[in-house]
XYZ file of C-alpha atoms in Angstrom:
530
model
C 70.966 122.482 73.329
C 69.125 125.541 74.056
C 65.901 124.009 73.092
C 66.435 121.188 74.852
C 67.380 123.141 78.329
C 64.352 125.034 77.981
C 62.247 121.815 77.467
C 63.692 120.359 80.567
C 62.897 123.586 82.513
C 59.382 123.452 81.674
C 58.998 119.454 81.338
C 56.893 119.260 84.449
C 54.471 121.838 83.236
C 54.221 119.931 79.668
C 53.218 116.503 81.842
C 56.902 115.312 81.781
C 56.825 114.723 78.068
C 60.357 114.449 77.416
C 61.077 112.513 80.580
C 58.309 109.883 79.598
C 59.860 109.521 76.046
C 63.177 108.648 77.830
C 61.618 106.241 80.036
C 59.793 104.530 77.151
C 62.778 104.486 74.792
C 64.118 101.254 76.197
C 67.392 103.135 76.864
C 68.585 102.948 80.607
C 71.118 105.350 80.085
C 69.034 107.933 78.693
C 66.163 107.323 81.636
C 69.029 107.649 84.195
C 70.381 110.998 82.708
C 66.895 112.518 82.705
C 66.301 111.395 86.257
C 69.736 112.612 87.415
C 68.857 116.241 85.728
C 65.597 116.549 87.724
C 67.145 115.519 90.993
C 69.947 117.874 90.217
C 67.756 120.744 90.153
C 66.403 119.725 93.615
C 70.022 119.943 94.726
C 70.390 123.229 93.238
C 67.168 124.591 94.936
C 68.813 123.846 98.724
C 71.450 126.904 97.842
C 68.791 129.252 97.074
C 66.820 128.981 100.185
C 67.011 131.797 102.958
C 68.594 129.541 105.458
C 70.877 126.794 104.155
C 70.715 123.476 105.751
C 74.457 121.795 105.415
C 73.023 118.689 106.542
C 70.318 118.276 103.703
C 72.963 119.570 101.228
C 75.525 116.911 102.402
C 72.644 114.203 102.394
C 71.478 114.979 98.759
C 75.003 115.288 97.428
C 75.898 111.706 98.715
C 72.616 110.500 97.510
C 73.235 111.949 93.935
C 76.765 110.684 94.010
C 75.956 106.887 95.111
C 72.849 106.652 92.835
C 74.270 107.966 89.497
C 77.913 108.544 89.552
C 79.898 106.220 91.499
C 81.431 102.927 90.156
C 78.441 100.149 90.359
C 75.700 102.854 90.949
C 72.123 101.363 90.567
C 71.311 104.095 87.998
C 74.796 104.617 86.503
C 74.934 107.376 83.801
C 78.404 106.202 82.935
C 80.524 109.097 84.176
C 84.118 109.179 83.071
C 86.761 108.226 85.875
C 88.087 111.727 85.852
C 85.139 113.357 86.581
C 84.009 110.687 89.065
C 87.007 111.366 91.241
C 86.740 115.085 90.876
C 83.307 114.845 92.439
C 84.416 112.374 94.959
C 87.206 114.792 95.968
C 84.999 117.656 96.397
C 82.053 115.927 98.125
C 82.947 117.031 101.594
C 81.855 120.144 101.881
C 79.703 120.136 98.855
C 79.221 123.373 97.009
C 76.311 124.179 94.299
C 78.968 123.572 91.295
C 79.994 120.149 92.605
C 78.072 118.276 89.647
C 78.886 120.736 86.977
C 80.922 118.193 84.935
C 78.530 115.578 85.434
C 75.819 117.873 84.152
C 77.862 118.757 81.108
C 78.078 114.830 80.543
C 74.313 114.062 80.623
C 73.334 117.070 78.793
C 75.360 115.658 75.796
C 73.715 112.435 76.414
C 70.218 113.619 76.384
C 70.723 115.612 72.966
C 70.558 112.324 71.273
C 66.995 111.310 72.430
C 65.856 115.184 72.372
C 66.861 115.139 68.402
C 65.100 112.136 67.813
C 61.951 113.315 69.832
C 61.764 116.605 67.814
C 62.630 114.672 64.560
C 59.574 112.187 65.009
C 57.252 115.021 66.100
C 58.335 117.089 62.949
C 57.692 114.225 60.492
C 54.143 113.559 62.293
C 53.417 117.261 61.961
C 54.613 117.272 58.391
C 52.368 114.223 57.596
C 49.410 115.738 59.190
C 49.924 119.120 57.354
C 50.484 117.052 53.929
C 47.065 115.338 54.527
C 45.334 118.428 55.194
C 46.906 120.160 52.361
C 45.742 117.541 49.869
C 42.294 117.393 51.411
C 41.751 121.264 50.451
C 44.003 121.340 47.426
C 41.133 122.409 45.231
C 40.168 125.257 47.363
C 43.899 126.291 47.920
C 44.332 126.240 44.074
C 41.414 128.627 43.593
C 42.836 131.196 45.968
C 45.512 133.621 45.257
C 48.600 132.972 47.396
C 48.770 135.697 50.275
C 51.144 138.495 49.450
C 54.345 138.571 51.414
C 54.457 140.914 54.376
C 55.852 144.150 52.909
C 58.438 145.411 55.128
C 59.626 149.292 54.683
C 63.228 149.900 53.705
C 63.121 153.215 55.272
C 66.419 153.753 57.221
C 64.124 155.636 60.088
C 62.401 152.412 60.865
C 63.788 152.699 64.312
C 61.878 155.884 64.804
C 58.547 153.751 65.257
C 60.072 151.341 68.051
C 59.272 152.670 71.637
C 62.212 154.511 73.316
C 62.862 151.524 75.729
C 63.436 149.133 73.156
C 65.682 151.163 70.685
C 68.594 149.814 72.425
C 67.989 146.251 71.517
C 70.063 144.553 68.729
C 70.901 140.862 67.884
C 73.061 140.217 70.553
C 70.139 141.416 72.950
C 68.000 138.808 71.541
C 70.941 136.193 71.956
C 70.976 136.976 75.778
C 67.240 136.302 75.874
C 66.752 132.848 74.368
C 62.742 132.820 74.933
C 62.572 136.150 72.597
C 65.098 134.785 70.226
C 62.834 131.860 69.697
C 59.919 134.088 69.018
C 61.942 136.371 66.771
C 63.033 133.001 64.693
C 59.259 132.363 64.353
C 58.491 135.658 63.476
C 61.291 135.201 60.498
C 59.633 131.853 59.292
C 56.319 133.535 59.294
C 57.800 136.146 56.947
C 59.774 133.882 54.907
C 63.048 135.507 56.203
C 64.332 132.928 58.576
C 67.251 132.302 55.944
C 69.069 135.235 57.099
C 69.371 134.359 60.838
C 70.029 130.641 59.736
C 73.184 131.931 57.679
C 74.526 134.295 60.399
C 73.949 131.260 63.072
C 75.816 128.837 60.715
C 78.808 131.226 60.141
C 79.006 131.922 63.835
C 79.097 128.073 64.720
C 81.926 127.679 62.061
C 83.728 130.396 63.534
C 83.600 128.752 67.052
C 85.127 125.524 65.672
C 88.739 125.262 67.114
C 91.249 125.742 64.314
C 93.019 122.314 64.883
C 89.657 120.410 64.015
C 90.413 121.148 60.132
C 88.035 118.241 58.608
C 85.093 119.719 60.881
C 85.830 123.397 59.620
C 86.386 122.173 56.058
C 82.825 120.398 55.943
C 81.060 123.429 57.746
C 82.647 125.666 55.109
C 81.455 123.809 52.160
C 78.092 123.651 53.804
C 77.816 127.420 54.225
C 78.865 127.791 50.294
C 76.455 125.346 49.132
C 73.698 126.491 51.141
C 74.108 130.509 51.116
C 76.710 131.615 48.648
C 74.648 131.076 45.556
C 72.529 133.056 43.184
C 69.466 131.937 45.041
C 70.507 133.760 48.293
C 73.664 135.969 48.897
C 74.227 136.608 45.112
C 70.437 136.720 44.172
C 67.955 139.413 43.661
C 66.764 138.916 47.324
C 70.175 139.174 48.889
C 70.578 140.994 52.155
C 73.573 142.562 50.436
C 73.494 145.436 48.011
C 75.155 144.890 44.537
C 78.193 146.953 45.486
C 78.486 144.746 48.703
C 78.147 141.567 46.674
C 80.959 142.738 44.211
C 83.112 143.485 47.085
C 82.707 140.071 48.752
C 83.412 138.307 45.705
C 86.579 140.396 45.124
C 87.633 139.535 48.556
C 86.988 135.960 47.876
C 89.149 136.043 44.784
C 86.402 135.567 41.864
C 83.661 133.172 41.684
C 86.006 130.267 40.654
C 87.794 130.517 43.977
C 84.680 131.097 45.800
C 83.106 127.596 44.509
C 86.284 125.500 44.841
C 88.577 127.202 47.720
C 87.783 126.943 51.285
C 86.403 130.410 52.510
C 88.894 132.801 54.084
C 88.017 134.382 57.685
C 87.859 137.721 56.365
C 85.353 136.868 53.825
C 83.091 135.134 56.328
C 83.353 137.968 58.719
C 82.097 140.487 55.893
C 79.418 138.286 55.053
C 78.298 137.996 58.770
C 78.437 141.537 59.193
C 76.439 142.271 56.110
C 73.573 139.981 57.270
C 73.434 141.147 60.689
C 73.021 144.579 59.581
C 70.441 143.554 57.382
C 68.691 141.953 60.243
C 68.983 144.831 62.725
C 67.865 147.503 60.071
C 65.105 145.820 58.417
C 63.580 142.961 60.440
C 64.289 143.695 64.254
C 62.414 147.216 64.285
C 59.164 145.555 62.740
C 59.535 142.832 65.315
C 59.906 145.271 68.116
C 56.880 147.048 67.083
C 54.631 144.132 66.780
C 51.761 143.511 68.891
C 52.747 140.099 69.979
C 56.059 141.457 71.299
C 54.720 144.325 73.087
C 52.105 141.705 74.947
C 54.762 139.585 75.990
C 56.939 142.320 77.643
C 53.694 143.639 79.493
C 53.137 140.105 80.681
C 56.812 139.588 81.954
C 57.440 138.334 85.479
C 57.595 141.200 87.885
C 60.557 140.857 90.241
C 59.994 142.857 93.564
C 62.679 145.030 94.446
C 62.735 143.608 97.935
C 64.021 140.124 96.636
C 67.348 139.204 97.855
C 70.325 138.800 95.065
C 70.098 135.135 95.512
C 66.674 134.744 95.017
C 66.601 137.149 91.973
C 69.326 134.814 90.536
C 67.171 131.866 90.965
C 64.386 133.650 89.010
C 66.568 134.552 86.254
C 67.686 131.070 86.226
C 64.176 130.054 85.315
C 63.174 132.577 82.873
C 66.060 134.738 81.730
C 69.334 132.693 81.890
C 69.510 128.841 81.072
C 71.418 126.636 82.664
C 73.990 126.136 79.775
C 75.021 129.744 80.206
C 75.513 129.434 84.043
C 77.788 126.469 83.484
C 79.490 128.054 80.464
C 80.203 131.011 82.756
C 81.649 129.383 85.525
C 83.912 127.124 83.026
C 85.052 130.463 81.475
C 86.000 132.081 84.731
C 88.027 129.056 85.549
C 89.990 129.326 82.177
C 92.782 131.766 82.643
C 92.789 132.955 78.853
C 88.906 133.398 78.669
C 88.964 134.943 82.250
C 91.572 137.376 81.491
C 89.565 138.468 78.174
C 86.523 138.644 80.372
C 88.058 140.920 83.009
C 89.350 143.343 80.618
C 85.809 143.391 79.256
C 83.784 144.051 82.365
C 86.439 146.462 83.580
C 85.127 148.952 80.831
C 81.576 148.449 82.156
C 81.768 149.255 86.124
C 83.945 150.293 89.009
C 83.924 147.003 90.839
C 83.064 144.414 88.129
C 86.664 143.453 87.876
C 86.721 142.979 91.543
C 83.715 140.812 91.456
C 85.643 138.267 89.297
C 88.604 138.191 91.404
C 86.251 137.731 94.480
C 84.594 134.853 92.770
C 88.130 133.379 91.834
C 89.176 133.818 95.696
C 86.176 131.934 96.936
C 86.798 129.214 94.432
C 90.114 128.919 95.936
C 88.885 128.959 99.458
C 86.332 126.373 98.847
C 89.407 124.138 97.360
C 91.081 124.714 100.610
C 88.112 123.533 102.371
C 88.238 120.227 100.449
C 91.819 119.818 101.050
C 90.868 119.412 104.903
C 93.762 121.339 106.249
C 94.311 122.962 109.407
C 91.478 125.065 110.592
C 93.610 128.178 111.341
C 94.787 127.874 107.472
C 91.103 128.266 106.621
C 90.483 131.035 108.901
C 93.277 132.898 107.505
C 92.011 132.583 104.088
C 88.578 133.918 105.253
C 90.282 136.858 107.059
C 92.105 137.600 103.754
C 89.100 137.631 101.603
C 87.399 139.804 103.968
C 90.138 142.237 104.387
C 90.605 142.681 100.565
C 87.033 142.769 99.286
C 84.466 143.241 102.457
C 86.251 145.291 104.893
C 89.110 146.839 102.866
C 91.571 149.266 104.464
C 91.497 151.264 100.969
C 88.217 153.555 100.773
C 85.663 152.293 100.040
C 85.660 149.562 102.671
C 83.191 147.317 100.477
C 85.122 146.776 97.102
C 82.555 144.415 95.376
C 78.892 144.592 94.111
C 76.993 143.162 97.142
C 74.404 145.074 99.359
C 76.031 146.606 102.654
C 73.659 144.410 104.765
C 75.040 141.420 103.241
C 78.423 142.357 103.983
C 77.436 143.238 107.767
C 76.097 139.922 107.917
C 79.252 138.326 106.780
C 81.295 140.319 109.100
C 78.871 139.258 112.077
C 78.532 135.723 111.520
C 81.577 134.507 109.605
C 82.480 132.035 112.504
C 79.139 130.411 112.558
C 78.561 129.805 108.629
C 81.373 127.458 108.188
C 82.599 126.607 104.667
C 79.487 128.289 103.168
C 80.257 131.930 104.721
C 80.693 133.520 101.207
C 77.846 131.678 99.596
C 75.371 134.603 99.037
C 78.060 137.146 98.340
C 79.507 134.951 95.436
C 76.073 133.985 94.118
C 75.490 138.005 94.224
C 78.405 139.046 92.163
C 77.963 136.198 89.730
C 74.500 137.339 88.908
C 75.964 140.834 88.113
C 78.793 139.079 85.838
C 75.937 136.962 84.336
C 74.187 140.155 82.945
C 77.408 140.855 81.003
C 78.103 137.267 79.664
C 75.871 137.529 76.683
C 77.184 140.985 75.652
C 80.752 139.657 76.012
C 79.945 136.412 73.916
C 78.592 138.861 71.297
C 81.632 141.017 71.057
C 83.995 138.358 70.938
C 82.141 136.621 68.314
C 82.090 139.722 66.150
C 86.026 139.988 65.841
C 88.968 137.413 65.413
C 90.208 135.949 68.324
C 93.702 137.196 68.273
C 92.054 140.714 67.824
C 89.887 140.592 71.141
C 92.608 141.441 73.601
C 94.040 144.326 71.479
C 90.671 145.872 71.076
C 89.713 145.628 74.752
C 93.329 147.160 75.658
C 92.667 150.054 73.157
C 89.345 150.716 74.774
C 90.825 150.520 78.174
C 93.576 152.980 77.160
C 90.882 155.418 75.815
C 89.015 155.215 79.048
C 92.221 155.827 81.114
C 92.977 158.742 78.870
C 89.550 160.266 79.241
C 89.864 159.632 83.089
C 93.102 161.455 83.418
C 91.757 164.295 81.255
C 88.404 164.683 83.599
C 90.594 164.492 86.563
C 92.908 167.032 85.259
C 89.925 169.301 84.516
C 88.782 168.990 87.827
C 92.199 169.885 89.413
C 92.369 172.667 87.206
C 89.046 173.789 88.436
C 89.786 173.395 91.962
C 93.126 175.512 91.771
C 90.966 178.161 89.925
C 88.499 177.915 92.792
C 91.086 178.267 95.479
C 92.799 181.268 93.712
C 89.183 182.987 93.486
C 88.986 182.558 97.152
C 92.426 183.821 97.783
C 91.441 187.015 95.666
C 88.316 187.563 97.619
C 89.740 187.193 101.045
C 93.163 189.418 100.228
C 91.153 192.884 100.595
C 89.777 191.919 103.994
C 93.306 190.613 105.233
C 94.635 193.986 103.905
C 92.127 195.935 105.857
C 92.679 194.011 108.839
C 96.413 194.487 108.500
C 96.129 198.429 108.398
C 93.591 198.372 111.388
C 96.424 196.226 113.212
C 98.959 198.483 112.245
C 97.137 201.687 113.478
C 96.002 200.236 116.725
C 99.863 199.480 117.213
C 100.724 202.888 116.450
C 98.345 204.374 118.972
C 99.589 202.060 121.571
C 103.114 203.473 121.132
C 101.993 206.876 121.169
C 100.001 206.422 124.595
C 103.160 204.907 126.105
C 105.779 207.358 124.650
C 103.859 210.589 124.258
C 105.635 213.083 121.611
C 106.882 216.322 123.695
C 108.347 219.658 122.060
C 112.181 219.846 123.117
C 113.378 223.378 124.751
C 116.820 224.098 124.680
C 117.973 226.275 127.749
C 121.222 228.277 127.708
C 123.044 229.688 130.896
C 122.403 233.232 129.514
C 118.804 232.863 129.455
C 118.789 231.349 133.085
C 120.605 234.392 134.401
C 118.427 236.741 133.053
C 115.325 235.220 134.681
C 116.669 236.075 137.972
């Protein structure tokens, strides 16, 4: 699916190779689906422009609905009745995510012709390769086979990686699909692609719902037959050490159970962890130091800092984040269980990221309110509530979400003029921030059991809260010590001032009531004086 999405994004640059294949297939459903996808991208572009034109958005939305979605459409893509009604209900006013359910439907449809096309091209390539090999068989037989690339097993391999790339792990590549393709090709060139293929197959198995027992059974059998044998995991070129192989065998219950019983989740988790560690310690550092990787990094698209968040999201949508990830994140945010886990995850990453999710959800409820065509006063109350909670909060700081201050000022100044699109740019801005953390969340959640995700997040939150409390306590203690020190420094001065004040008061009393010596006169003394 990811490869198909990337091909669709660059199909115009490839001369509409995939589009022409669907058109010449004779299947009108495939042709209509690929045309709908192209028209849908033009609809999305209307929301990324600096000045949104509600009339053009409304016109394009009605055109897509009447041409492809509604019953009796001239280029029908056979959308289910439930999705058709959902689009019709939200058609006025139209928002960017209006056709999300339809887009998922047509991407599933297009997966079949894409698979057929790639299979046909691969078969053609193999025929040409076989013909070339047969023509040069004699020459090739005389030449010794090239030695495989010697990759050092030194534990200090990451020391050769440039400082800015030392934080890369397998999860980082999963968030950059184009770079993941280059890494896959690099492993294929060095006969090591089986490691990543095994990790991905186990990851796909873990994502199968537990209720689909038949599908999980088939996938488990495939993993055992393909990887858990003496040619790979239990062989001499295994990514696991002899001790790790023995531990996995013991955990699985012996060779007999490993061959005949269904694999337990704990066994698969251990195997996947071993393979991931092998990839990250042996192959990833060498890949990050390769000249091809460094050249690609130097040629990466430069994004000026003056770009608005809306344009930045548009650029990311073309080269960093696929349409599939955008659809997946929107769907996850609307799922209460997944949204709760993602909220707990992002709360550990930044001050306002959890508020970003709450803001995004409130704007979605505001959109639903616009679609209900209720009283204008009710809609304005909702706008005022969102602004008072997230953009002009009475609790400092006033701005409680990750948007630029000038964007917040623009909303406050023109909120009565922008109609149902008052929060359009702000919602896209917070969504772009959340989108950065989505691959990391998927990597984290895929590494543990489903029932362990929330306890692990809660434990991390408790540790972070305790750390924050300790820091605040230290700051309070320092503040108390600082005040006490100031009091001690100020005390001698106050004592001297008190003494001077007391001395001045004493002098004033002496001036008002001067002290005189008392003489006692007796009558006899008075008589003698005459």
